[in-house]
Amino acid sequence: MTQQLDPHLKAIFDEIVSHTPELGPTPTDADDLHANSAGRRSGWLTIAAATIMVAGVGAVALATTRSPVDTPAQAPSVTPSSSASPTTPSTPDAEASEFPEPTLFPVLEAVPDGLSATAIAQSTPGETLWTEALIGRAVDGVLTDTVAITVQDQPFDINPMDGAPATDADVFGGPAMVYEYGSNNGTSVTHVTWGSGPYFLASGAQPLAFLDNATADTFGVTQQSDPTQPPLLTFGQLPDSYAIVAAPRLVGHPSLSASLSIGADNYDISVGTRNPLVTMSLVGPLRSTDVTGQPGWTFMSSLPTQDITWQVNESTFAYLKINDGTSATDAAALADTITFVDWNTWVERYDPAITGGPTAPPTD
Amino acid sequence: MKPRAATHLEDERQLDDAWRTFGPAALRFATGLVGPFDAHDIATTAFLRATRQQDWTGIEHFDRYLLRAVRNEAQNLYRQQRRRWERDLAGIRPDVAEERSPDVDLWRAVASLSVQHRSVVFLAYWQDMTEADIADTLGVARSTVHRTLVRARITLRKALK
C-alpha cells in the first residue's frame, strides 16, 4: 500500500478500534448472550454515522478455503434456504437456479493505450427476498422527488441514526415509524415503515410528502402461491405527476454480478439483476441520458466520478463508473461504446476471477 | 476421576481464562469488521461456538481459531444485515453537490470492502501482520491474502484520488 494511503487507513482503523465494546463477563450461554446484547446495543445507537459505515456494504464475501481439522463452527444462518453458502470459488455453471441472472456481460473494445481490463464475477448469496421499485417525478429529463418503495413479509430492521428515536406517524390511517437520517454535508434520507405484514418501506428525501398525497390504493401486494416467496408489489393510482421510474422487481435472491475494470482505477463497468437506479436515487437528483438508444440515468450534480446506469435486457442492468475525471459528455460517449456478449464469450475473452458460491448458468 | 462439580468449576475457570486472554483481540477484530454496534455479539457468539467444540482446550493456536470464528460470524451477519447497512450508508452519503474530503471517501471505501477483504486489510494495516501470518490466522492461502490485498488497495486508492 502506498505511503499516502497507509496513514489514512491506520487512522480510520484506530478510530474504529477505539469504539471496541467492553469485554464484559465470560459468555456462557447463547440465550443469555442475546438477552444481554440487546441491552448493550441500545447504547451503541449513539455511535456516529462514520462507525456505522464500517459495518459495511459492498461486494459479496469472498470464498474461503478451510482446513477440515481446524475449522471454526459457523453460526447458524437465518438467511432463507435459497442462500448460497460460501464455498470454494466455482464457475457460474455449477448448478441451476430458479432466479434470474444477468445474461449479457460488458465488453469495451477501445481500451486506452497502457490500460488493461480486469474481469471479476461474483456469486452473491441470497438473503431475505423483497420487492423494490422507484417512484418519482420526471420533468424535462430530470428526476426528482424520488421515493424508493420496498415491500417484504418481515418487519424492517432500521437503526435510528445518531441515537435519535424513530418518530410516530400516520400512514393511511395506520401507525407508521419515521427514521430521519442526516449526513455529514446535509443530505438526508428519510425512511417510513408501515404495515403489519406485508411490511412497507418508503425511502427518499421526503417520502411523507409523497405518502400524504397517496392513498391506500396506491400500493398493492400480490401474494405468491409459494408461501416462501415474498409478496409482489403493485401500484394503483399514483399522486399527480408521479410516475413509476423503476418497475417493481424481486431482489435479494442468489445472483451473479460481474464487472470489468479498466486500468487500476479508471473505469468500472458492472452488470447485475438489481436496478442501480433505486440506490442512486437516494444520493441525489438524476437526469436522463441516452445509451445507444436506451434510456439511462446519471447524477445531475458534478461528482468526482461519472455514474451512468441503464437496462440492457430484462434481467441485466449495467452501471458505468468513471473515476479518472472524464467529463459527463465523454462519459456518455464511452457508455455508447460498451457492447455486451453472452457469458461464455465473456469468459473466453476476459478469463474473469470468479468468487462466491455456485450460481446458475447465465442463459438467454 | 474428578467429582462433577469440580469438573464444572474447572471448565468455568478455563472459559474465564480464555475469554480474558483472547476476548479482547476478538472484540477488536470484530469491531474492525462490523463496527461496534454488532461487535460484542459477533465476538461472544464466536467464542461460545469455539468453546463448545469437544476438547476445545486442545485446539492449537486458539487465538487464530477464535479470529477465524469471528470472521465467519461476521460473514453470517453480513448476509443477514446487508440491506440494513446499505440503507444506513445511503443515509449518510455526503452531499453530491459538495466537495468530499478524502477521508470520507476512504471511510466509504473501507465500508465497501467485503468481510474477507476487510479482515485482511485490518490484520495487515492495524495489526501489522505479514501476509504469511494473515494466511495462517484466517486459514487461507498466502496467495489469496496477497491477491486480496492487491484488490483492496485498488479500491482504497480510488477513494483517495
Coordinates of C-alpha atoms in Angstrom, one line a residue:
Chain A
M1 CA 0.0 0.0 0.0
T2 CA 1.3 3.5 -0.7
Q3 CA 2.7 5.7 2.0
Q4 CA -0.1 8.1 1.2
L5 CA -2.9 5.6 1.9
D6 CA -1.2 3.9 4.8
P7 CA -1.6 6.7 7.5
H8 CA -5.2 7.4 6.4
L9 CA -6.1 3.8 6.7
K10 CA -4.4 3.4 10.1
A11 CA -6.2 6.4 11.4
I12 CA -9.5 5.0 10.3
F13 CA -8.9 1.7 11.9
D14 CA -7.6 3.4 15.1
E15 CA -10.9 5.3 15.2
I16 CA -12.9 2.1 14.7
V17 CA -11.0 0.2 17.3
S18 CA -11.4 3.0 19.8
H19 CA -15.1 2.1 19.8
T20 CA -14.4 -1.5 20.7
P21 CA -17.0 -2.6 23.3
E22 CA -16.0 -3.6 26.8
L23 CA -15.1 -7.2 27.3
G24 CA -17.9 -8.0 29.7
P25 CA -18.3 -11.3 31.6
T26 CA -17.4 -14.6 30.1
P27 CA -20.1 -15.7 27.7
T28 CA -21.6 -18.9 28.9
D29 CA -24.9 -19.4 27.2
A30 CA -26.3 -18.4 23.9
D31 CA -29.7 -17.3 25.3
D32 CA -28.1 -15.1 27.9
L33 CA -25.8 -13.7 25.2
H34 CA -28.7 -12.4 23.1
A35 CA -30.6 -11.1 26.0
N36 CA -27.5 -9.2 27.2
S37 CA -26.6 -7.9 23.8
A38 CA -30.0 -6.4 23.2
G39 CA -29.5 -4.1 26.1
R40 CA -25.9 -3.4 25.1
R41 CA -27.0 -2.5 21.6
S42 CA -29.2 0.4 22.7
G43 CA -26.2 2.2 24.0
W44 CA -24.4 1.8 20.7
L45 CA -27.2 3.6 18.8
T46 CA -25.4 6.8 19.6
I47 CA -22.3 5.8 17.7
A48 CA -21.6 8.3 15.0
A49 CA -22.5 7.7 11.4
A50 CA -19.0 7.0 10.4
T51 CA -18.7 4.0 12.5
I52 CA -21.9 2.6 11.1
M53 CA -20.3 2.9 7.7
V54 CA -17.7 0.5 8.8
A55 CA -20.4 -2.2 9.2
G56 CA -20.2 -2.2 5.6
V57 CA -21.8 -2.7 2.3
G58 CA -20.4 -3.9 -0.9
A59 CA -19.1 -7.0 -2.5
V60 CA -20.2 -10.5 -1.6
A61 CA -18.0 -12.2 1.0
L62 CA -15.2 -13.9 -0.8
A63 CA -14.9 -17.6 -0.7
T64 CA -12.5 -19.1 1.8
T65 CA -10.9 -22.5 2.0
R66 CA -10.7 -24.1 5.4
S67 CA -8.9 -26.9 6.8
P68 CA -11.3 -29.7 7.9
V69 CA -9.5 -30.2 11.1
D70 CA -9.3 -26.6 12.2
T71 CA -12.5 -25.0 11.1
P72 CA -14.4 -22.8 13.5
A73 CA -18.0 -23.5 13.7
Q74 CA -20.3 -21.4 11.6
A75 CA -23.2 -19.7 13.3
P76 CA -26.5 -21.0 12.0
S77 CA -27.6 -18.7 9.3
V78 CA -31.1 -17.3 9.3
T79 CA -31.0 -16.4 5.7
P80 CA -33.5 -18.2 3.5
S81 CA -32.7 -21.7 2.4
S82 CA -32.1 -20.3 -1.1
S83 CA -29.0 -18.7 0.2
A84 CA -25.8 -19.9 -1.4
S85 CA -23.2 -20.9 1.2
P86 CA -19.8 -19.5 0.9
T87 CA -17.7 -22.2 -0.7
T88 CA -14.8 -22.7 -2.9
P89 CA -14.9 -20.5 -5.9
S90 CA -16.7 -22.3 -8.7
T91 CA -17.7 -21.4 -12.2
P92 CA -21.1 -20.0 -12.6
D93 CA -22.4 -23.0 -14.4
A94 CA -22.1 -25.2 -11.4
E95 CA -25.8 -25.7 -10.8
A96 CA -29.2 -24.4 -12.0
S97 CA -31.1 -21.6 -10.3
E98 CA -34.7 -20.6 -10.4
F99 CA -33.7 -17.0 -10.1
P100 CA -32.9 -14.6 -13.0
E101 CA -29.3 -13.9 -13.8
P102 CA -27.7 -11.2 -15.9
T103 CA -27.4 -12.7 -19.3
L104 CA -25.2 -10.1 -21.0
F105 CA -21.7 -9.0 -20.0
P106 CA -19.8 -5.9 -20.9
V107 CA -17.0 -5.6 -23.4
L108 CA -15.0 -2.4 -24.0
E109 CA -13.2 -2.7 -27.3
A110 CA -11.4 0.6 -27.3
V111 CA -9.3 0.3 -24.1
P112 CA -6.9 3.3 -23.9
D113 CA -3.3 2.6 -24.5
G114 CA -1.4 1.4 -21.5
L115 CA -4.5 0.2 -19.6
S116 CA -5.7 -3.3 -19.2
A117 CA -9.0 -4.9 -18.5
T118 CA -9.7 -7.0 -15.4
A119 CA -12.9 -9.0 -15.1
I120 CA -14.4 -10.2 -11.9
A121 CA -17.6 -12.2 -11.4
Q122 CA -19.1 -12.6 -8.0
S123 CA -21.8 -15.0 -6.9
T124 CA -23.9 -13.2 -4.4
P125 CA -25.6 -15.3 -1.7
G126 CA -29.3 -14.9 -1.3
E127 CA -30.9 -13.1 1.6
T128 CA -34.4 -12.3 2.6
L129 CA -36.3 -11.6 -0.6
W130 CA -38.1 -8.3 -1.1
T131 CA -39.7 -6.3 -3.9
E132 CA -38.5 -2.8 -4.6
A133 CA -39.5 -0.1 -7.0
L134 CA -38.8 3.6 -7.6
I135 CA -41.4 6.4 -7.9
G136 CA -40.6 9.9 -8.9
R137 CA -41.3 13.0 -10.9
A138 CA -39.5 13.1 -14.3
V139 CA -39.8 16.6 -15.9
D140 CA -37.7 17.6 -18.8
G141 CA -35.4 14.7 -18.3
V142 CA -34.8 15.5 -14.6
L143 CA -35.8 13.0 -12.0
T144 CA -36.7 14.5 -8.6
D145 CA -38.9 13.7 -5.6
T146 CA -37.9 10.1 -5.8
V147 CA -39.3 7.6 -3.3
A148 CA -38.0 4.0 -3.2
I149 CA -40.7 1.6 -2.2
T150 CA -39.9 -1.8 -0.7
V151 CA -42.3 -4.5 0.5
Q152 CA -41.4 -7.7 2.2
D153 CA -43.1 -10.2 4.6
Q154 CA -40.8 -9.4 7.5
P155 CA -40.5 -6.3 9.6
F156 CA -37.8 -3.9 8.6
D157 CA -34.7 -3.5 10.8
I158 CA -33.7 0.1 10.7
N159 CA -31.5 1.8 13.1
P160 CA -32.2 5.4 14.1
M161 CA -29.1 7.5 13.3
D162 CA -27.2 9.3 16.0
G163 CA -29.4 7.8 18.7
A164 CA -32.4 9.8 17.7
P165 CA -35.5 7.8 18.2
A166 CA -37.9 7.0 15.4
T167 CA -41.0 9.2 15.4
D168 CA -44.6 8.1 15.1
A169 CA -46.6 9.0 12.1
D170 CA -49.9 8.1 10.5
V171 CA -49.9 6.5 7.0
F172 CA -53.3 5.6 5.5
G173 CA -54.9 5.6 8.9
G174 CA -52.5 3.2 10.5
P175 CA -49.3 3.6 12.6
A176 CA -46.0 4.2 10.9
M177 CA -42.5 4.9 12.0
V178 CA -40.2 7.6 10.6
Y179 CA -36.5 7.4 10.7
E180 CA -34.5 10.5 9.8
Y181 CA -31.0 10.1 8.5
G182 CA -28.8 13.2 8.4
S183 CA -25.4 13.3 6.8
N184 CA -22.1 15.0 7.1
N185 CA -23.0 17.5 4.5
G186 CA -26.7 18.0 4.8
T187 CA -28.0 15.3 2.5
S188 CA -30.8 13.5 4.3
V189 CA -32.7 10.3 3.7
T190 CA -35.9 9.5 5.5
H191 CA -37.4 6.0 5.9
V192 CA -41.0 5.5 6.6
T193 CA -42.2 2.0 7.6
W194 CA -45.8 0.9 7.9
G195 CA -48.0 -2.2 7.7
S196 CA -48.1 -5.3 9.8
G197 CA -47.5 -7.9 7.1
P198 CA -46.7 -7.4 4.4
Y199 CA -44.4 -4.6 5.6
F200 CA -43.8 -1.4 3.5
L201 CA -40.9 0.9 3.4
A202 CA -40.7 4.3 1.6
S203 CA -37.3 5.9 1.4
G204 CA -36.2 9.2 0.0
A205 CA -35.7 12.9 0.8
Q206 CA -39.4 13.5 1.5
P207 CA -41.3 10.2 1.5
L208 CA -44.0 11.6 3.8
A209 CA -44.9 14.3 1.2
F210 CA -45.5 11.5 -1.3
L211 CA -47.4 9.4 1.1
D212 CA -49.6 12.3 2.1
N213 CA -50.8 12.5 -1.5
A214 CA -51.1 8.8 -1.9
T215 CA -53.9 6.5 -0.8
A216 CA -54.0 3.0 0.4
D217 CA -55.0 2.0 -3.1
T218 CA -51.7 3.4 -4.4
F219 CA -50.0 0.3 -3.1
G220 CA -51.0 -3.3 -3.6
V221 CA -49.4 -6.6 -3.0
T222 CA -49.9 -9.9 -4.7
Q223 CA -49.2 -13.0 -2.6
Q224 CA -47.3 -15.6 -4.5
S225 CA -48.5 -19.2 -4.5
D226 CA -45.3 -20.3 -3.0
P227 CA -45.5 -19.2 0.7
T228 CA -41.8 -18.9 1.0
Q229 CA -41.7 -16.2 -1.7
P230 CA -42.3 -12.6 -0.7
P231 CA -45.4 -10.6 -1.7
L232 CA -45.1 -8.8 -5.1
L233 CA -45.6 -5.0 -5.1
T234 CA -48.1 -3.5 -7.4
F235 CA -49.2 0.1 -7.9
G236 CA -52.6 1.6 -8.3
Q237 CA -53.3 5.3 -8.9
L238 CA -50.2 7.4 -8.1
P239 CA -50.4 11.0 -6.9
D240 CA -50.4 13.7 -9.6
S241 CA -47.2 14.0 -11.6
Y242 CA -45.6 10.9 -10.0
A243 CA -44.7 8.0 -12.2
I244 CA -43.1 4.6 -11.9
V245 CA -39.4 5.1 -12.7
A246 CA -38.2 1.6 -11.9
A247 CA -40.8 -1.1 -12.1
P248 CA -41.2 -3.5 -9.1
R249 CA -38.6 -6.2 -9.1
L250 CA -38.0 -9.1 -6.8
V251 CA -34.4 -8.8 -5.4
G252 CA -32.3 -10.4 -2.8
H253 CA -32.1 -13.8 -4.4
P254 CA -28.8 -15.5 -5.1
S255 CA -27.4 -14.0 -8.2
L256 CA -24.4 -13.3 -10.2
S257 CA -22.8 -9.9 -10.7
A258 CA -19.9 -9.2 -13.0
S259 CA -17.6 -6.2 -13.6
L260 CA -15.0 -5.1 -16.0
S261 CA -12.3 -2.8 -14.6
I262 CA -10.2 -0.8 -17.0
G263 CA -6.9 0.2 -15.7
A264 CA -6.2 0.4 -11.9
D265 CA -8.9 2.9 -11.3
N266 CA -10.2 4.4 -14.5
Y267 CA -13.5 2.7 -15.4
D268 CA -15.7 0.1 -13.8
I269 CA -18.5 -1.4 -15.9
S270 CA -20.7 -3.8 -13.9
V271 CA -23.8 -5.8 -14.6
G272 CA -26.3 -7.3 -12.3
T273 CA -30.0 -8.1 -11.9
R274 CA -30.7 -5.3 -9.4
N275 CA -31.6 -1.9 -10.8
P276 CA -28.9 0.5 -9.6
L277 CA -31.3 3.4 -10.1
V278 CA -33.1 2.7 -6.8
T279 CA -30.0 3.2 -4.7
M280 CA -28.7 6.1 -6.9
S281 CA -32.0 7.9 -6.2
L282 CA -31.0 8.1 -2.5
V283 CA -27.8 10.0 -3.3
G284 CA -29.2 12.9 -5.3
P285 CA -31.2 14.2 -8.3
L286 CA -30.8 12.4 -11.6
R287 CA -31.1 13.3 -15.2
S288 CA -31.8 11.1 -18.1
T289 CA -29.3 10.3 -20.7
D290 CA -29.2 8.1 -23.8
V291 CA -27.0 5.0 -24.1
T292 CA -27.1 3.5 -27.6
G293 CA -30.8 4.4 -27.8
Q294 CA -31.7 3.1 -24.4
P295 CA -32.8 5.4 -21.6
G296 CA -30.2 5.8 -18.9
W297 CA -29.7 7.9 -15.8
T298 CA -26.8 9.8 -14.4
F299 CA -26.4 12.3 -11.5
M300 CA -27.2 15.9 -12.1
S301 CA -24.6 17.3 -9.7
S302 CA -20.9 17.3 -10.5
L303 CA -19.1 14.5 -8.8
P304 CA -15.5 13.3 -8.8
T305 CA -16.9 10.3 -10.7
Q306 CA -19.3 9.9 -13.6
D307 CA -22.0 7.3 -13.0
I308 CA -24.4 6.1 -15.6
T309 CA -26.9 3.2 -15.4
W310 CA -29.2 1.7 -18.0
Q311 CA -31.1 -1.5 -18.6
V312 CA -29.5 -3.9 -21.1
N313 CA -32.3 -6.5 -21.2
E314 CA -35.0 -7.9 -18.9
S315 CA -32.6 -9.3 -16.3
T316 CA -29.5 -7.2 -16.9
F317 CA -28.7 -3.7 -15.6
A318 CA -25.5 -2.0 -16.4
Y319 CA -23.6 0.5 -14.3
L320 CA -20.7 2.5 -15.6
K321 CA -18.5 4.4 -13.1
I322 CA -15.7 6.5 -14.4
N323 CA -13.1 7.7 -11.9
D324 CA -10.5 9.5 -13.9
G325 CA -12.0 12.9 -14.3
T326 CA -13.7 12.2 -17.6
S327 CA -16.3 14.8 -18.5
A328 CA -20.0 13.9 -18.5
T329 CA -20.1 14.2 -22.3
D330 CA -17.2 11.9 -22.7
A331 CA -18.6 9.5 -20.2
A332 CA -21.8 9.3 -22.2
A333 CA -19.8 8.7 -25.3
L334 CA -17.8 6.0 -23.6
A335 CA -21.0 4.3 -22.5
D336 CA -22.1 4.2 -26.1
T337 CA -19.1 2.1 -27.0
I338 CA -19.8 -0.6 -24.5
T339 CA -21.1 -3.8 -26.1
F340 CA -22.5 -6.9 -24.4
V341 CA -21.9 -10.6 -25.0
D342 CA -23.1 -13.8 -23.5
W343 CA -21.4 -15.5 -20.5
N344 CA -19.3 -18.0 -22.5
T345 CA -18.0 -15.4 -24.8
W346 CA -17.2 -13.0 -21.9
V347 CA -15.3 -15.7 -20.0
E348 CA -13.3 -16.7 -23.1
R349 CA -12.4 -13.1 -23.7
Y350 CA -11.5 -11.9 -20.2
D351 CA -10.9 -15.1 -18.1
P352 CA -12.6 -13.5 -15.1
A353 CA -11.7 -14.2 -11.5
I354 CA -14.8 -15.8 -10.0
T355 CA -15.7 -15.6 -6.3
G356 CA -18.5 -16.8 -4.2
G357 CA -20.7 -19.9 -4.3
P358 CA -22.2 -21.7 -7.2
T359 CA -24.8 -20.0 -9.2
A360 CA -26.8 -20.5 -12.3
P361 CA -25.5 -20.5 -15.8
P362 CA -26.5 -17.3 -17.4
T363 CA -28.7 -18.1 -20.4
D364 CA -30.6 -16.1 -22.9
Chain B
M1 CA -12.0 -39.2 38.4
K2 CA -12.9 -35.7 39.5
P3 CA -16.3 -35.0 41.1
R4 CA -18.8 -33.5 38.6
A5 CA -19.0 -30.2 40.5
A6 CA -15.2 -29.8 40.5
T7 CA -15.1 -30.5 36.7
H8 CA -17.7 -27.9 36.1
L9 CA -15.7 -25.3 38.1
E10 CA -12.6 -26.2 36.2
D11 CA -14.4 -25.7 33.0
E12 CA -15.7 -22.3 34.0
R13 CA -12.2 -21.3 35.0
Q14 CA -10.8 -22.4 31.7
L15 CA -13.6 -20.4 29.9
D16 CA -12.9 -17.3 32.0
D17 CA -9.2 -17.6 31.3
A18 CA -9.7 -18.0 27.6
W19 CA -12.2 -15.1 27.5
R20 CA -9.9 -12.7 29.4
T21 CA -6.9 -13.8 27.3
F22 CA -8.3 -14.0 23.8
G23 CA -11.5 -12.0 24.1
P24 CA -10.0 -8.5 23.8
A25 CA -8.3 -9.3 20.4
A26 CA -11.5 -11.0 19.2
L27 CA -13.6 -7.9 20.2
R28 CA -11.2 -5.5 18.4
F29 CA -11.2 -7.7 15.3
A30 CA -15.0 -7.9 15.4
T31 CA -15.2 -4.1 15.7
G32 CA -12.9 -3.7 12.8
L33 CA -15.1 -5.9 10.7
V34 CA -18.6 -4.9 11.6
G35 CA -18.4 -1.8 13.8
P36 CA -19.1 -1.5 17.5
F37 CA -22.8 -2.0 17.2
D38 CA -22.6 -5.7 16.5
A39 CA -19.1 -6.4 17.6
H40 CA -19.9 -7.8 21.0
D41 CA -22.5 -10.2 19.6
I42 CA -20.0 -11.4 16.9
A43 CA -17.2 -11.9 19.4
T44 CA -19.2 -13.6 22.1
T45 CA -21.1 -15.9 19.6
A46 CA -17.8 -16.9 18.0
F47 CA -16.3 -17.6 21.5
L48 CA -19.3 -19.7 22.5
R49 CA -19.2 -21.7 19.3
A50 CA -15.5 -22.2 19.5
T51 CA -15.6 -23.3 23.1
R52 CA -18.4 -25.7 22.6
Q53 CA -16.2 -27.8 20.4
Q54 CA -15.1 -31.0 22.1
D55 CA -11.7 -30.7 23.5
W56 CA -11.6 -27.0 22.6
T57 CA -8.7 -26.6 25.1
G58 CA -6.6 -28.7 22.9
I59 CA -7.0 -26.5 19.8
E60 CA -3.6 -25.4 18.7
H61 CA -3.4 -21.6 18.2
F62 CA -6.8 -21.0 19.8
D63 CA -6.2 -17.2 19.3
R64 CA -6.2 -17.7 15.5
Y65 CA -9.0 -20.2 15.7
L66 CA -11.1 -17.6 17.5
L67 CA -10.3 -14.9 15.0
R68 CA -11.4 -17.2 12.2
A69 CA -14.6 -17.9 14.1
V70 CA -15.2 -14.1 14.4
R71 CA -14.6 -13.7 10.7
N72 CA -17.2 -16.5 10.0
E73 CA -19.7 -14.9 12.3
A74 CA -19.2 -11.5 10.6
Q75 CA -19.8 -13.1 7.2
N76 CA -23.1 -14.6 8.5
L77 CA -24.2 -11.3 9.9
Y78 CA -23.2 -9.5 6.7
R79 CA -25.6 -11.7 4.8
Q80 CA -28.4 -11.1 7.2
Q81 CA -28.0 -7.4 7.6
R82 CA -26.5 -6.2 4.3
R83 CA -29.7 -4.5 3.4
R84 CA -29.9 -2.5 6.6
W85 CA -26.3 -1.5 6.2
E86 CA -26.9 -0.4 2.7
R87 CA -29.7 1.9 3.9
D88 CA -27.6 3.2 6.7
L89 CA -24.8 4.0 4.3
A90 CA -27.2 5.6 1.8
G91 CA -28.4 7.8 4.6
I92 CA -25.0 9.2 5.4
R93 CA -23.6 9.7 2.0
P94 CA -22.2 13.2 1.6
D95 CA -24.0 15.7 -0.4
V96 CA -23.1 15.0 -4.0
A97 CA -23.0 18.7 -4.8
E98 CA -20.3 19.4 -2.3
E99 CA -16.7 18.6 -2.4
R100 CA -15.9 15.4 -0.4
S101 CA -12.9 15.0 1.8
P102 CA -10.6 12.1 1.0
D103 CA -11.3 10.6 4.5
V104 CA -15.0 10.5 3.9
D105 CA -14.4 8.6 0.7
L106 CA -11.9 6.3 2.3
W107 CA -14.4 5.6 5.1
R108 CA -16.9 4.7 2.4
A109 CA -14.3 2.6 0.6
V110 CA -13.5 0.7 3.8
A111 CA -17.2 0.1 4.3
S112 CA -17.5 -1.2 0.8
L113 CA -14.9 -3.9 1.3
S114 CA -16.3 -7.4 1.8
V115 CA -15.8 -9.0 5.2
Q116 CA -13.0 -11.1 3.8
H117 CA -11.2 -8.1 2.3
R118 CA -11.7 -6.1 5.5
S119 CA -10.3 -9.0 7.5
V120 CA -7.1 -9.0 5.5
V121 CA -6.8 -5.2 5.4
F122 CA -7.4 -4.9 9.2
L123 CA -4.8 -7.5 10.1
A124 CA -2.3 -6.1 7.6
Y125 CA -2.6 -2.4 8.4
W126 CA -3.8 -2.3 12.0
Q127 CA -2.3 -5.5 13.4
D128 CA 0.8 -5.1 11.2
M129 CA 0.7 -8.8 10.3
T130 CA 2.7 -10.2 7.4
E131 CA 0.9 -11.9 4.6
A132 CA 2.1 -15.3 5.9
D133 CA 0.7 -14.6 9.4
I134 CA -2.6 -13.4 7.9
A135 CA -2.8 -16.6 5.9
D136 CA -2.2 -18.7 8.9
T137 CA -4.6 -16.7 11.0
L138 CA -7.5 -16.7 8.6
G139 CA -6.8 -20.2 7.3
V140 CA -6.4 -19.2 3.7
A141 CA -3.7 -19.5 1.1
R142 CA -0.9 -16.9 1.1
S143 CA -1.7 -16.2 -2.5
T144 CA -5.3 -15.4 -1.5
V145 CA -4.1 -12.9 1.0
H146 CA -1.8 -11.3 -1.5
R147 CA -4.5 -11.1 -4.1
T148 CA -7.0 -9.8 -1.6
L149 CA -4.6 -7.0 -0.6
V150 CA -3.9 -6.0 -4.2
R151 CA -7.6 -5.7 -4.9
A152 CA -8.3 -3.9 -1.7
R153 CA -5.5 -1.4 -2.4
I154 CA -7.1 -0.7 -5.8
T155 CA -10.4 0.0 -4.2
L156 CA -8.9 2.1 -1.4
R157 CA -6.6 4.1 -3.6
K158 CA -9.5 5.2 -5.7
A159 CA -11.0 6.7 -2.6
L160 CA -8.0 8.9 -2.0
K161 CA -8.0 10.4 -5.5

